[in-house]
Each structure stands twice: as C-alpha cells, then as structure tokens.
Amino acid sequence: MSSIRQDNFIAIIDCNNFYASCERVFNPKLNKKPIIVLSNNDGCVIARSQEVKDLGIPMGIPVFKIRHLVEIYDIQIFSSNFSLYGDISNRIMSIIRSGNSEIEVYSIDEAFVTINPRYTDPVEYATKLRNKIYQWTGIPVSIGIGKTKTLAKVANHLSKRGIGKDNVCLIDSKNDQNLLQQVKVHDIWGVGRRKQKFLKINGIYNAYDLKLANPQWIQKHMTVISRHTVDELNGIKKIELEYENATKKSISTSRSFSRMISDITTIRNAISSHASRSAEKLRSQDSFVSSIGVYLCTNRFRADLPQYRRYINVQLPIALNDTSGIIDAALEGLNKIYKSGYEYKKCGVILTKLIQSNEVQQSLFHPRREKDEKISKSIDKINQAFGADTIRYAVQGQNESWSIKREKLSPSYTTNWNEFLSVET
DNA sequence: TCTGGGGTCCTAGGACCC
DNA sequence: TCTGGGGTCCTAGGACCC
C-alpha cells in the first residue's frame, strides 16, 4: 500500500488571482479591467488581477504610492471581503473533495490532492477538474502535478507562465531537466530571499542546479528544510499531505490601528477585543491555552518618531478557554509592556501552548473555571446566531475608534441575506 | 495624511543541572 | 587571580509561506 502511495502523483490546485477573480464573479463588468484588493485599513495591495500584474505593480505595496497609476489606468479598488472569498473557497474545496478524498486545504485559494490511481491520466483528470471548477464557480484555476509537493508547486508556477496546456502542467522524470532549468531558485517553494542569496553565492541558480546539489552539504550550511527541498526536487517525498481538520498550534489576532494611539485605555479595549476573538477561535477547535502572548509596537515606517516594540508571554497556572480569564491574562501582560509617551500603531494577542480539552489536568489549587467556560460557550452561541459581538465584554469598549477602515467593500453576495443580488426585469 | 494578518518550523543561545 | 564541560529544556526571533 505504502509503496503504491509513494508512487502516486500529487497535484496542487491554485486559484488564479483569487480575490480579484472573486470580485469579478458577481460583477462581470469588471472583466478585463485592472482590479486590486486591499489589506485591512485599505493599506496595502494584497491581490491583483492579471492586468495589474502586467502593469508591474508589486504585491504588498501601499496604495498611496500608486495613486497616479490608479488614475491613469482606471484601476478598480476593493477593500478585502473575506466572508465572500471564504464562501467561494468552500465551494471550490467541496468540488475538489468530491472527486478525491485525499485533500489538504493548504490556504484559502490552494489545495493539494494525492491523485487517486484510478485516474490513469493525471493531466486529463486535472484538466477536467479545472473545467468543472470554472463552470460551477466562475473561478479560473491552475494545476501543477508532480511526484512531490515541491515538484507540484514548481509545475504550478510553470503552468501560470503558459507552460503545459490549459493551465495544467506535469513534471515527471522525462521532462524535469528541461522544466526545472527554467525556474529560478527564488520561485521554489521554501526558498525565500535569504536562502536565494546564499544559493546564488554558491553557484546554484535554478531548480535543476538545486536538484543536483549535495543534500548533506545543503543541510549543513542551510537547514534540514532545505535538504527536504533538494530531496523533493529529486522526487523523494519528504513533506506529507496534512489532511483535514488539523488543530492549530497557535492562534493569533492582531490589527493595525486606523490612526496612532497613545492612551492605554484605548489599547486595553483593543487587546481585550483581540483576546476575546482569540478565545472564540480557541473554543471552536475545542482547545485550551496555557501561555498568552501580548505585543505592542509603534509605526516602524515613521523614522521621525521614537520607536518601541515589545512582546511578553504570560504563563497561566492552569489551562483556560474562557474569555474573561484570557482577557485578564492579556491585560496583565499589557500592563507590563505598555509605556506612555509613544504613538502606537499595532497590537496583538497570541495564544500558544495549546492543548485539547481532554488533556486538561485538574488542579487542587486552581479548580477549573467551569462556570466561566459555560458562560463563554453561551456567548458563542448567541454571537453565532445574531452576529459577531452581539454580546461582548465591557472592557472591549463601546467606540471602536481604533478599528479598521473598509471604504471600498463589495457586497457580501453569498453570505448576507440583505446583500443577495436581486434581478430586475 | 496613507505601509496587512495568520500561520509553521527551525535554530541559536540562555538557564539550569550535575 | 585562577575559574569545566556536557547535557537538557525552553524561548525569542528569524525565515518562510499564503
């Protein structure tokens, strides 16, 4: 069995320009027009349609730096609408899952599958899947296929450059030299800026060079992860698919403020809200937390202002999952790191050392907070039924002067009853 | 004026112990 | 003044991903 599996092909299905494509699905007037989608606070470009990529506008650039291009090319701008993107993503994942049980949802717009051997022609399987996803959702996808996740990712990269056919590209032992030589090391999954630099210094420029590199040498001078990359380029599986419903090992919630904030009262509101949201996420995967991190930082782009950033971990005597206990611990951390006299731009809460509820130990000195746990669960139910933050804690504050700007939001076509498309005749 | 958010994994180095 | 060495455990921070 395992020897058969070792030999199966892996595919990655990757949505093209996903957020921009989602905006187009319900607004066909946007077809062929340049589109960008912005981060929270309408700050940075986090998604671009092909037209925008062709203009050379990079990922992550702050929108104020490209105002002139927006004018000239009539670029359509959207605030990010994650409830819409999440809903379309779920539909696409269901389509993939219906034909293949071994699926890893890798991100909102990507999934790996182990191609079932009953599909004797992987390219044909992938082409049919791609067409089906487009017909059923309107989202175009590209599919890369290889013996390992890394090779599938490389093939996917090539498919977006028009190599292969119909946005499907397969790498196997017959064509890999030719294809890998066309891929720069920086375009390999797991090779970032720093590793790229090291590899180039050592004469390794493309994916084929890296395939031929000595794995022991790579591990000694880089990391074990990089060694796995070399093995995977050679068709040896080192990175397994992670199947559904893996519980998270850390949970974080953070936001930049829409303006600079100095007073601790407002920051306490923000930290309490992040702690509360983190606690909800924690309960939704049935976990408890035993260490709570809090951080606070000034605007690193404002060289003219004094800078300050700090992170602190608060160890809990007993694992918790109730909102009030988690807020209390987060505020305790905040008190230790807050310094007056700075203009703050961002803060956040990170829950680490998570354990599953059935592993929580009883303690004589710190009895479980069963009453608080029950209250939190009741609040979750109410908020799920009537909308987020229907019930919230007083310390989260009333006015959200610190919270985000979303001035270019598209309607929630699929998830909000009030915003369904209506057809006028 | 205006610069995202949420993850995973690895490693160097400190703390501590014998 | 001189001032071991090896092991484990933990954590902050970096690199990378989407």
Short mmCIF file of C-alpha atoms (C1' of nucleotides) in Angstrom, two decimals:
data_model
loop_
_atom_site.label_atom_id
_atom_site.label_comp_id
_atom_site.label_asym_id
_atom_site.label_seq_id
_atom_site.Cartn_x
_atom_site.Cartn_y
_atom_site.Cartn_z
CA MET A 1 0.00 0.00 0.00
CA SER A 2 2.63 2.50 1.05
CA SER A 3 4.75 1.68 -1.98
CA ILE A 4 1.79 2.42 -4.23
CA ARG A 5 1.13 5.69 -2.44
CA GLN A 6 4.79 6.68 -2.72
CA ASP A 7 4.36 6.45 -6.44
CA ASN A 8 1.16 8.49 -6.75
CA PHE A 9 1.19 11.91 -8.28
CA ILE A 10 0.39 14.97 -6.19
CA ALA A 11 -1.44 17.92 -7.67
CA ILE A 12 -1.87 21.43 -6.40
CA ILE A 13 -4.94 23.35 -7.46
CA ASP A 14 -4.34 27.08 -7.19
CA CYS A 15 -6.94 29.75 -7.92
CA ASN A 16 -5.71 32.42 -10.32
CA ASN A 17 -5.65 35.92 -8.80
CA PHE A 18 -8.18 34.60 -6.30
CA TYR A 19 -9.59 37.70 -4.57
CA ALA A 20 -9.71 39.66 -7.82
CA SER A 21 -11.45 36.73 -9.52
CA CYS A 22 -14.00 36.56 -6.67
CA GLU A 23 -14.89 40.22 -7.15
CA ARG A 24 -15.46 39.52 -10.84
CA VAL A 25 -17.75 36.55 -10.35
CA PHE A 26 -20.66 38.73 -9.25
CA ASN A 27 -19.72 41.79 -11.25
CA PRO A 28 -18.88 40.82 -14.84
CA LYS A 29 -18.40 44.48 -15.78
CA LEU A 30 -15.02 44.05 -14.10
CA ASN A 31 -13.84 41.51 -16.67
CA LYS A 32 -10.64 42.68 -18.37
CA LYS A 33 -10.44 45.70 -16.08
CA PRO A 34 -7.49 46.02 -13.72
CA ILE A 35 -8.51 45.19 -10.13
CA ILE A 36 -6.71 45.41 -6.80
CA VAL A 37 -7.86 44.23 -3.38
CA LEU A 38 -6.56 46.00 -0.28
CA SER A 39 -5.49 44.82 3.17
CA ASN A 40 -7.15 45.93 6.39
CA ASN A 41 -7.38 49.69 6.77
CA ASP A 42 -7.26 49.84 2.97
CA GLY A 43 -3.49 50.00 3.35
CA CYS A 44 -1.60 47.64 1.04
CA VAL A 45 -2.26 45.77 -2.18
CA ILE A 46 -2.84 42.12 -1.26
CA ALA A 47 -4.33 40.84 -4.52
CA ARG A 48 -4.04 41.88 -8.15
CA SER A 49 -5.76 40.90 -11.36
CA GLN A 50 -3.53 39.86 -14.26
CA GLU A 51 -3.89 43.31 -15.82
CA VAL A 52 -2.44 44.87 -12.68
CA LYS A 53 0.42 42.35 -12.53
CA ASP A 54 1.19 43.22 -16.15
CA LEU A 55 1.49 46.89 -15.15
CA GLY A 56 4.30 45.86 -12.83
CA ILE A 57 2.51 46.81 -9.61
CA PRO A 58 4.06 44.63 -6.89
CA MET A 59 2.34 42.67 -4.14
CA GLY A 60 2.23 44.45 -0.79
CA ILE A 61 2.84 47.98 -1.99
CA PRO A 62 0.94 50.66 -0.05
CA VAL A 63 -1.85 52.02 -2.18
CA PHE A 64 -0.86 55.66 -1.68
CA LYS A 65 2.31 55.01 -3.65
CA ILE A 66 0.40 54.01 -6.77
CA ARG A 67 -2.36 56.63 -6.75
CA HIS A 68 -1.15 58.01 -10.07
CA LEU A 69 -1.39 54.57 -11.72
CA VAL A 70 -4.86 54.05 -10.30
CA GLU A 71 -5.94 57.27 -12.03
CA ILE A 72 -4.24 56.61 -15.35
CA TYR A 73 -5.37 53.02 -15.78
CA ASP A 74 -8.74 53.31 -14.04
CA ILE A 75 -7.83 50.55 -11.61
CA GLN A 76 -10.82 49.24 -9.66
CA ILE A 77 -10.13 49.11 -5.93
CA PHE A 78 -11.79 46.89 -3.32
CA SER A 79 -11.45 46.51 0.44
CA SER A 80 -10.93 42.86 1.31
CA ASN A 81 -14.21 40.96 1.70
CA PHE A 82 -13.13 37.78 3.44
CA SER A 83 -16.61 36.43 4.04
CA LEU A 84 -17.17 36.42 0.28
CA TYR A 85 -13.77 34.88 -0.51
CA GLY A 86 -14.16 32.28 2.23
CA ASP A 87 -17.53 31.20 0.94
CA ILE A 88 -16.34 30.81 -2.67
CA SER A 89 -13.28 28.95 -1.37
CA ASN A 90 -15.51 26.46 0.46
CA ARG A 91 -17.43 25.76 -2.72
CA ILE A 92 -14.25 25.10 -4.68
CA MET A 93 -12.84 22.81 -1.98
CA SER A 94 -16.08 20.80 -1.99
CA ILE A 95 -15.77 20.26 -5.73
CA ILE A 96 -12.18 19.05 -5.35
CA ARG A 97 -13.12 16.84 -2.38
CA SER A 98 -15.98 15.21 -4.29
CA GLY A 99 -13.53 13.64 -6.76
CA ASN A 100 -10.61 12.92 -4.46
CA SER A 101 -10.67 12.05 -0.79
CA GLU A 102 -7.01 12.77 -0.08
CA ILE A 103 -7.07 16.55 0.02
CA GLU A 104 -5.15 19.12 2.03
CA VAL A 105 -6.67 22.59 2.04
CA TYR A 106 -3.41 24.49 2.10
CA SER A 107 -4.72 28.05 2.05
CA ILE A 108 -7.87 29.93 1.11
CA ASP A 109 -7.01 29.55 -2.58
CA GLU A 110 -4.91 26.37 -2.77
CA ALA A 111 -5.35 22.67 -2.17
CA PHE A 112 -3.06 19.66 -2.56
CA VAL A 113 -4.50 16.30 -3.57
CA THR A 114 -2.96 12.88 -3.94
CA ILE A 115 -4.29 11.80 -7.29
CA ASN A 116 -6.18 8.56 -6.94
CA PRO A 117 -4.57 5.85 -9.11
CA ARG A 118 -7.92 5.17 -10.73
CA TYR A 119 -7.25 8.33 -12.73
CA THR A 120 -4.72 6.76 -15.05
CA ASP A 121 -4.01 10.01 -16.87
CA PRO A 122 -3.28 12.73 -14.27
CA VAL A 123 -3.29 15.52 -16.85
CA GLU A 124 -6.72 14.53 -18.09
CA TYR A 125 -8.02 14.37 -14.51
CA ALA A 126 -6.63 17.83 -13.78
CA THR A 127 -7.99 19.37 -16.97
CA LYS A 128 -11.49 18.06 -16.24
CA LEU A 129 -11.31 19.30 -12.65
CA ARG A 130 -10.19 22.73 -13.78
CA ASN A 131 -13.07 22.98 -16.26
CA LYS A 132 -15.58 21.84 -13.67
CA ILE A 133 -14.43 24.41 -11.11
CA TYR A 134 -14.68 27.16 -13.70
CA GLN A 135 -18.16 26.10 -14.82
CA TRP A 136 -19.54 25.76 -11.31
CA THR A 137 -17.96 28.80 -9.64
CA GLY A 138 -16.56 31.09 -12.33
CA ILE A 139 -13.09 30.96 -10.77
CA PRO A 140 -10.16 30.07 -13.06
CA VAL A 141 -7.54 27.75 -11.54
CA SER A 142 -4.07 26.47 -12.48
CA ILE A 143 -2.94 22.95 -11.64
CA GLY A 144 0.60 21.66 -11.16
CA ILE A 145 1.38 17.95 -10.93
CA GLY A 146 4.50 16.13 -9.72
CA LYS A 147 5.70 13.26 -7.55
CA THR A 148 6.15 15.55 -4.52
CA LYS A 149 4.53 18.67 -3.15
CA THR A 150 7.57 20.72 -4.12
CA LEU A 151 7.52 19.45 -7.71
CA ALA A 152 3.76 20.08 -7.91
CA LYS A 153 4.35 23.66 -6.75
CA VAL A 154 7.08 24.14 -9.34
CA ALA A 155 4.78 22.73 -12.04
CA ASN A 156 2.05 25.10 -10.89
CA HIS A 157 4.42 28.03 -11.20
CA LEU A 158 5.23 26.93 -14.76
CA SER A 159 1.58 26.46 -15.68
CA LYS A 160 0.96 30.12 -14.85
CA ARG A 161 3.69 31.02 -17.31
CA GLY A 162 1.85 29.18 -20.04
CA ILE A 163 3.94 26.01 -19.92
CA GLY A 164 1.86 22.87 -20.26
CA LYS A 165 -1.64 23.03 -21.66
CA ASP A 166 -4.85 24.69 -20.45
CA ASN A 167 -3.22 25.83 -17.18
CA VAL A 168 -2.18 22.29 -16.33
CA CYS A 169 1.49 21.32 -16.14
CA LEU A 170 3.05 18.00 -15.16
CA ILE A 171 6.66 17.36 -14.17
CA ASP A 172 7.96 13.81 -14.37
CA SER A 173 11.34 12.15 -14.77
CA LYS A 174 11.19 12.50 -18.56
CA ASN A 175 10.87 16.27 -18.76
CA ASP A 176 12.19 17.52 -15.45
CA GLN A 177 15.62 18.72 -16.57
CA ASN A 178 14.19 20.97 -19.24
CA LEU A 179 11.44 22.34 -16.97
CA LEU A 180 13.47 22.76 -13.77
CA GLN A 181 16.14 24.70 -15.64
CA GLN A 182 13.52 27.34 -16.41
CA VAL A 183 12.73 28.00 -12.73
CA LYS A 184 14.83 30.38 -10.63
CA VAL A 185 15.64 29.20 -7.11
CA HIS A 186 13.59 32.01 -5.61
CA ASP A 187 10.48 30.62 -7.30
CA ILE A 188 10.85 27.29 -5.49
CA TRP A 189 8.52 26.66 -2.55
CA GLY A 190 10.56 27.17 0.65
CA VAL A 191 13.32 29.31 -0.86
CA GLY A 192 12.93 32.90 0.27
CA ARG A 193 15.09 35.98 -0.02
CA ARG A 194 17.77 34.84 2.32
CA LYS A 195 18.18 31.31 1.01
CA GLN A 196 18.12 32.54 -2.56
CA LYS A 197 21.06 34.79 -1.82
CA PHE A 198 23.07 32.00 -0.23
CA LEU A 199 22.34 29.61 -3.10
CA LYS A 200 23.36 32.13 -5.75
CA ILE A 201 26.64 32.87 -3.97
CA ASN A 202 27.31 29.15 -4.21
CA GLY A 203 26.54 28.90 -7.90
CA ILE A 204 23.05 27.41 -7.62
CA TYR A 205 20.78 29.48 -9.84
CA ASN A 206 17.84 27.34 -10.95
CA ALA A 207 15.75 24.43 -9.71
CA TYR A 208 17.77 21.93 -11.70
CA ASP A 209 21.01 23.15 -10.07
CA LEU A 210 19.37 22.67 -6.67
CA LYS A 211 18.12 19.22 -7.61
CA LEU A 212 21.73 18.19 -8.29
CA ALA A 213 23.13 19.79 -5.11
CA ASN A 214 24.59 17.60 -2.37
CA PRO A 215 21.86 17.15 0.28
CA GLN A 216 24.34 16.77 3.17
CA TRP A 217 26.11 19.97 2.20
CA ILE A 218 22.78 21.80 1.93
CA GLN A 219 21.69 20.59 5.38
CA LYS A 220 24.99 21.57 6.95
CA HIS A 221 25.06 25.08 5.53
CA MET A 222 21.34 25.79 5.41
CA THR A 223 18.62 23.90 7.30
CA VAL A 224 17.03 20.48 7.30
CA ILE A 225 14.08 22.07 5.49
CA SER A 226 16.31 22.99 2.59
CA ARG A 227 17.59 19.46 2.45
CA HIS A 228 14.00 18.28 2.15
CA THR A 229 13.55 20.67 -0.76
CA VAL A 230 16.50 19.03 -2.55
CA ASP A 231 15.09 15.56 -1.91
CA GLU A 232 11.65 16.61 -3.10
CA LEU A 233 13.09 18.03 -6.32
CA ASN A 234 14.52 14.55 -6.83
CA GLY A 235 11.07 13.02 -6.49
CA ILE A 236 11.58 11.75 -2.93
CA LYS A 237 8.54 12.60 -0.77
CA LYS A 238 9.57 14.40 2.43
CA ILE A 239 6.62 16.69 3.03
CA GLU A 240 3.43 14.75 3.60
CA LEU A 241 -0.06 15.94 2.90
CA GLU A 242 -1.81 17.15 6.02
CA TYR A 243 -5.37 16.06 5.87
CA GLU A 244 -8.49 17.79 7.10
CA ASN A 245 -9.18 19.41 10.42
CA ALA A 246 -5.70 19.69 11.84
CA THR A 247 -5.92 21.69 15.06
CA LYS A 248 -3.85 24.84 15.16
CA LYS A 249 -0.79 25.02 17.37
CA SER A 250 -1.07 28.76 17.91
CA ILE A 251 -3.86 31.28 17.47
CA SER A 252 -3.27 34.95 16.97
CA THR A 253 -5.39 38.05 16.48
CA SER A 254 -3.92 41.44 15.70
CA ARG A 255 -4.78 44.66 13.89
CA SER A 256 -3.10 47.85 12.95
CA PHE A 257 -4.93 50.88 14.29
CA SER A 258 -6.55 53.15 11.75
CA ARG A 259 -4.75 56.03 13.49
CA MET A 260 -1.95 56.38 16.02
CA ILE A 261 -2.97 55.57 19.60
CA SER A 262 -1.20 56.64 22.79
CA ASP A 263 -3.60 56.19 25.68
CA ILE A 264 -3.71 52.88 27.49
CA THR A 265 -7.50 52.85 27.77
CA THR A 266 -7.96 52.51 24.02
CA ILE A 267 -5.17 49.95 23.79
CA ARG A 268 -6.82 47.97 26.58
CA ASN A 269 -10.02 47.96 24.51
CA ALA A 270 -8.12 46.65 21.50
CA ILE A 271 -6.19 43.98 23.43
CA SER A 272 -9.42 42.84 25.12
CA SER A 273 -11.14 42.52 21.75
CA HIS A 274 -8.22 40.55 20.29
CA ALA A 275 -8.15 38.31 23.37
CA SER A 276 -11.89 37.74 23.08
CA ARG A 277 -11.69 36.85 19.39
CA SER A 278 -8.73 34.54 20.05
CA ALA A 279 -10.71 32.80 22.79
CA GLU A 280 -13.57 32.17 20.35
CA LYS A 281 -11.17 30.64 17.83
CA LEU A 282 -9.69 28.53 20.64
CA ARG A 283 -13.08 27.13 21.67
CA SER A 284 -14.07 26.49 18.08
CA GLN A 285 -11.29 23.89 17.88
CA ASP A 286 -12.01 22.60 21.39
CA SER A 287 -8.63 23.61 22.81
CA PHE A 288 -7.31 25.24 25.97
CA VAL A 289 -4.42 27.66 26.25
CA SER A 290 -1.62 27.76 28.81
CA SER A 291 0.51 30.67 27.60
CA ILE A 292 -0.72 34.02 26.32
CA GLY A 293 1.50 36.42 24.39
CA VAL A 294 0.79 40.14 24.05
CA TYR A 295 2.64 42.62 21.87
CA LEU A 296 2.57 46.29 21.13
CA CYS A 297 4.52 48.36 18.61
CA THR A 298 4.91 51.85 17.16
CA ASN A 299 4.86 52.67 13.45
CA ARG A 300 8.14 51.35 12.08
CA PHE A 301 7.82 53.48 8.94
CA ARG A 302 7.87 56.72 10.93
CA ALA A 303 11.60 57.18 11.42
CA ASP A 304 10.86 60.67 12.77
CA LEU A 305 9.05 59.24 15.82
CA PRO A 306 10.52 57.34 18.79
CA GLN A 307 10.23 53.60 18.29
CA TYR A 308 9.17 50.95 20.78
CA ARG A 309 8.12 47.35 20.42
CA ARG A 310 7.75 44.63 22.99
CA TYR A 311 6.40 41.17 23.34
CA ILE A 312 5.67 39.34 26.57
CA ASN A 313 4.44 35.89 27.42
CA VAL A 314 2.12 35.32 30.36
CA GLN A 315 2.25 31.76 31.69
CA LEU A 316 -1.05 30.56 33.11
CA PRO A 317 -1.16 28.41 36.25
CA ILE A 318 -3.93 26.39 34.64
CA ALA A 319 -5.06 25.99 31.05
CA LEU A 320 -8.06 28.17 30.17
CA ASN A 321 -10.59 28.56 27.42
CA ASP A 322 -12.98 31.14 28.86
CA THR A 323 -12.99 34.66 27.52
CA SER A 324 -12.83 36.52 30.80
CA GLY A 325 -9.80 34.58 32.04
CA ILE A 326 -8.00 35.07 28.74
CA ILE A 327 -8.77 38.80 28.69
CA ASP A 328 -7.47 39.16 32.26
CA ALA A 329 -4.19 37.45 31.41
CA ALA A 330 -3.73 39.50 28.24
CA LEU A 331 -4.31 42.76 30.13
CA GLU A 332 -1.84 41.66 32.78
CA GLY A 333 0.74 41.26 30.01
CA LEU A 334 -0.18 44.62 28.50
CA ASN A 335 0.36 46.37 31.83
CA LYS A 336 3.91 45.00 31.93
CA ILE A 337 4.91 46.18 28.47
CA TYR A 338 2.95 49.41 27.97
CA LYS A 339 4.98 52.61 28.21
CA SER A 340 3.37 56.01 27.96
CA GLY A 341 4.74 58.64 25.61
CA TYR A 342 4.73 56.60 22.40
CA GLU A 343 2.41 56.66 19.40
CA TYR A 344 1.31 53.07 18.89
CA LYS A 345 0.27 51.59 15.56
CA LYS A 346 -0.46 47.93 16.21
CA CYS A 347 -1.08 45.41 18.96
CA GLY A 348 -1.97 41.74 19.13
CA VAL A 349 -2.59 38.62 21.18
CA ILE A 350 -1.08 35.19 20.52
CA LEU A 351 -2.27 32.02 22.24
CA THR A 352 0.45 29.36 22.45
CA LYS A 353 0.94 26.03 24.21
CA LEU A 354 -2.49 24.81 23.20
CA ILE A 355 -3.86 21.52 24.46
CA GLN A 356 -7.01 19.61 23.62
CA SER A 357 -9.82 19.73 26.16
CA ASN A 358 -9.49 16.05 27.08
CA GLU A 359 -5.86 16.60 28.09
CA VAL A 360 -6.55 19.40 30.56
CA GLN A 361 -5.36 18.41 34.01
CA GLN A 362 -7.25 19.05 37.19
CA SER A 363 -5.51 21.01 39.92
CA LEU A 364 -6.35 21.22 43.59
CA PHE A 365 -5.17 24.78 43.87
CA HIS A 366 -6.64 26.07 40.64
CA PRO A 367 -10.01 24.43 40.09
CA ARG A 368 -11.32 24.51 36.55
CA ARG A 369 -13.34 27.57 35.77
CA GLU A 370 -16.39 25.61 34.74
CA LYS A 371 -18.82 28.45 35.30
CA ASP A 372 -16.78 30.82 33.13
CA GLU A 373 -16.39 28.14 30.47
CA LYS A 374 -20.15 27.70 30.33
CA ILE A 375 -20.75 31.43 30.09
CA SER A 376 -18.30 31.70 27.20
CA LYS A 377 -19.96 28.85 25.34
CA SER A 378 -23.36 30.51 25.73
CA ILE A 379 -21.99 33.79 24.42
CA ASP A 380 -20.51 31.97 21.41
CA LYS A 381 -23.95 30.54 20.59
CA ILE A 382 -25.64 33.91 20.80
CA ASN A 383 -22.97 35.61 18.72
CA GLN A 384 -23.13 32.87 16.10
CA ALA A 385 -26.88 33.29 15.85
CA PHE A 386 -27.15 37.06 15.97
CA GLY A 387 -23.82 38.25 14.63
CA ALA A 388 -20.32 38.74 15.93
CA ASP A 389 -20.03 40.93 19.02
CA THR A 390 -23.75 40.90 19.82
CA ILE A 391 -22.53 40.21 23.34
CA ARG A 392 -19.14 41.49 24.37
CA TYR A 393 -17.22 42.37 27.49
CA ALA A 394 -17.31 45.91 28.85
CA VAL A 395 -13.53 46.21 28.72
CA GLN A 396 -13.64 45.81 24.94
CA GLY A 397 -15.11 49.30 24.88
CA GLN A 398 -18.02 50.84 23.02
CA ASN A 399 -16.48 53.12 20.44
CA GLU A 400 -14.08 51.37 18.14
CA SER A 401 -12.06 54.42 17.29
CA TRP A 402 -9.03 52.18 16.80
CA SER A 403 -10.64 49.70 14.45
CA ILE A 404 -10.35 49.23 10.75
CA LYS A 405 -11.35 51.25 7.74
CA ARG A 406 -13.04 49.47 4.85
CA GLU A 407 -14.29 52.10 2.49
CA LYS A 408 -14.36 50.13 -0.75
CA LEU A 409 -16.16 46.99 0.35
CA SER A 410 -18.10 44.97 -2.21
CA PRO A 411 -21.44 43.48 -1.09
CA SER A 412 -21.42 40.07 0.63
CA TYR A 413 -23.24 38.49 -2.28
CA THR A 414 -23.31 34.96 -0.94
CA THR A 415 -23.31 35.18 2.84
CA ASN A 416 -25.52 38.10 3.87
CA TRP A 417 -29.28 37.90 3.34
CA ASN A 418 -29.50 41.64 2.83
CA GLU A 419 -26.94 41.70 0.06
CA PHE A 420 -28.02 38.92 -2.29
CA LEU A 421 -28.13 40.00 -5.89
CA SER A 422 -31.63 40.94 -6.96
CA VAL A 423 -32.59 40.51 -10.59
CA GLU A 424 -34.59 43.35 -12.04
CA THR A 425 -36.68 42.73 -15.13
"C1'" DT B 1 -2.35 62.10 5.53
"C1'" DC B 2 -1.86 56.82 3.99
"C1'" DT B 3 2.52 50.82 4.79
"C1'" DG B 4 -1.95 43.51 6.42
"C1'" DG B 5 -2.81 39.32 9.11
"C1'" DG B 6 -2.32 34.48 10.43
"C1'" DG B 7 0.26 30.59 10.44
"C1'" DT B 8 4.53 26.78 10.78
"C1'" DC B 9 9.03 25.35 11.69
"C1'" DC B 10 13.95 25.79 12.91
"C1'" DT B 11 17.86 27.42 15.47
"C1'" DA B 12 20.95 29.97 18.49
"C1'" DG B 13 21.69 30.90 22.86
"C1'" DG B 14 20.44 31.35 27.75
"C1'" DA B 15 19.14 28.96 32.09
"C1'" DC B 16 19.84 25.31 34.75
"C1'" DC B 17 21.66 20.96 36.43
"C1'" DC B 18 25.15 17.63 37.70
"C1'" DT C 1 43.70 35.70 40.38
"C1'" DC C 2 42.92 31.27 38.59
"C1'" DT C 3 37.53 29.52 37.09
"C1'" DG C 4 35.00 22.55 33.37
"C1'" DG C 5 32.15 20.56 30.44
"C1'" DG C 6 28.31 18.27 28.87
"C1'" DG C 7 23.53 17.63 28.75
"C1'" DT C 8 18.57 19.17 28.55
"C1'" DC C 9 14.99 22.31 28.24
"C1'" DC C 10 12.97 26.50 26.90
"C1'" DT C 11 12.10 30.62 24.31
"C1'" DA C 12 12.64 34.67 21.29
"C1'" DG C 13 13.31 35.71 16.93
"C1'" DG C 14 14.06 34.70 12.15
"C1'" DA C 15 12.73 32.69 7.70
"C1'" DC C 16 9.30 31.36 5.08
"C1'" DC C 17 4.54 30.58 3.46
"C1'" DC C 18 -0.19 32.40 1.62
#
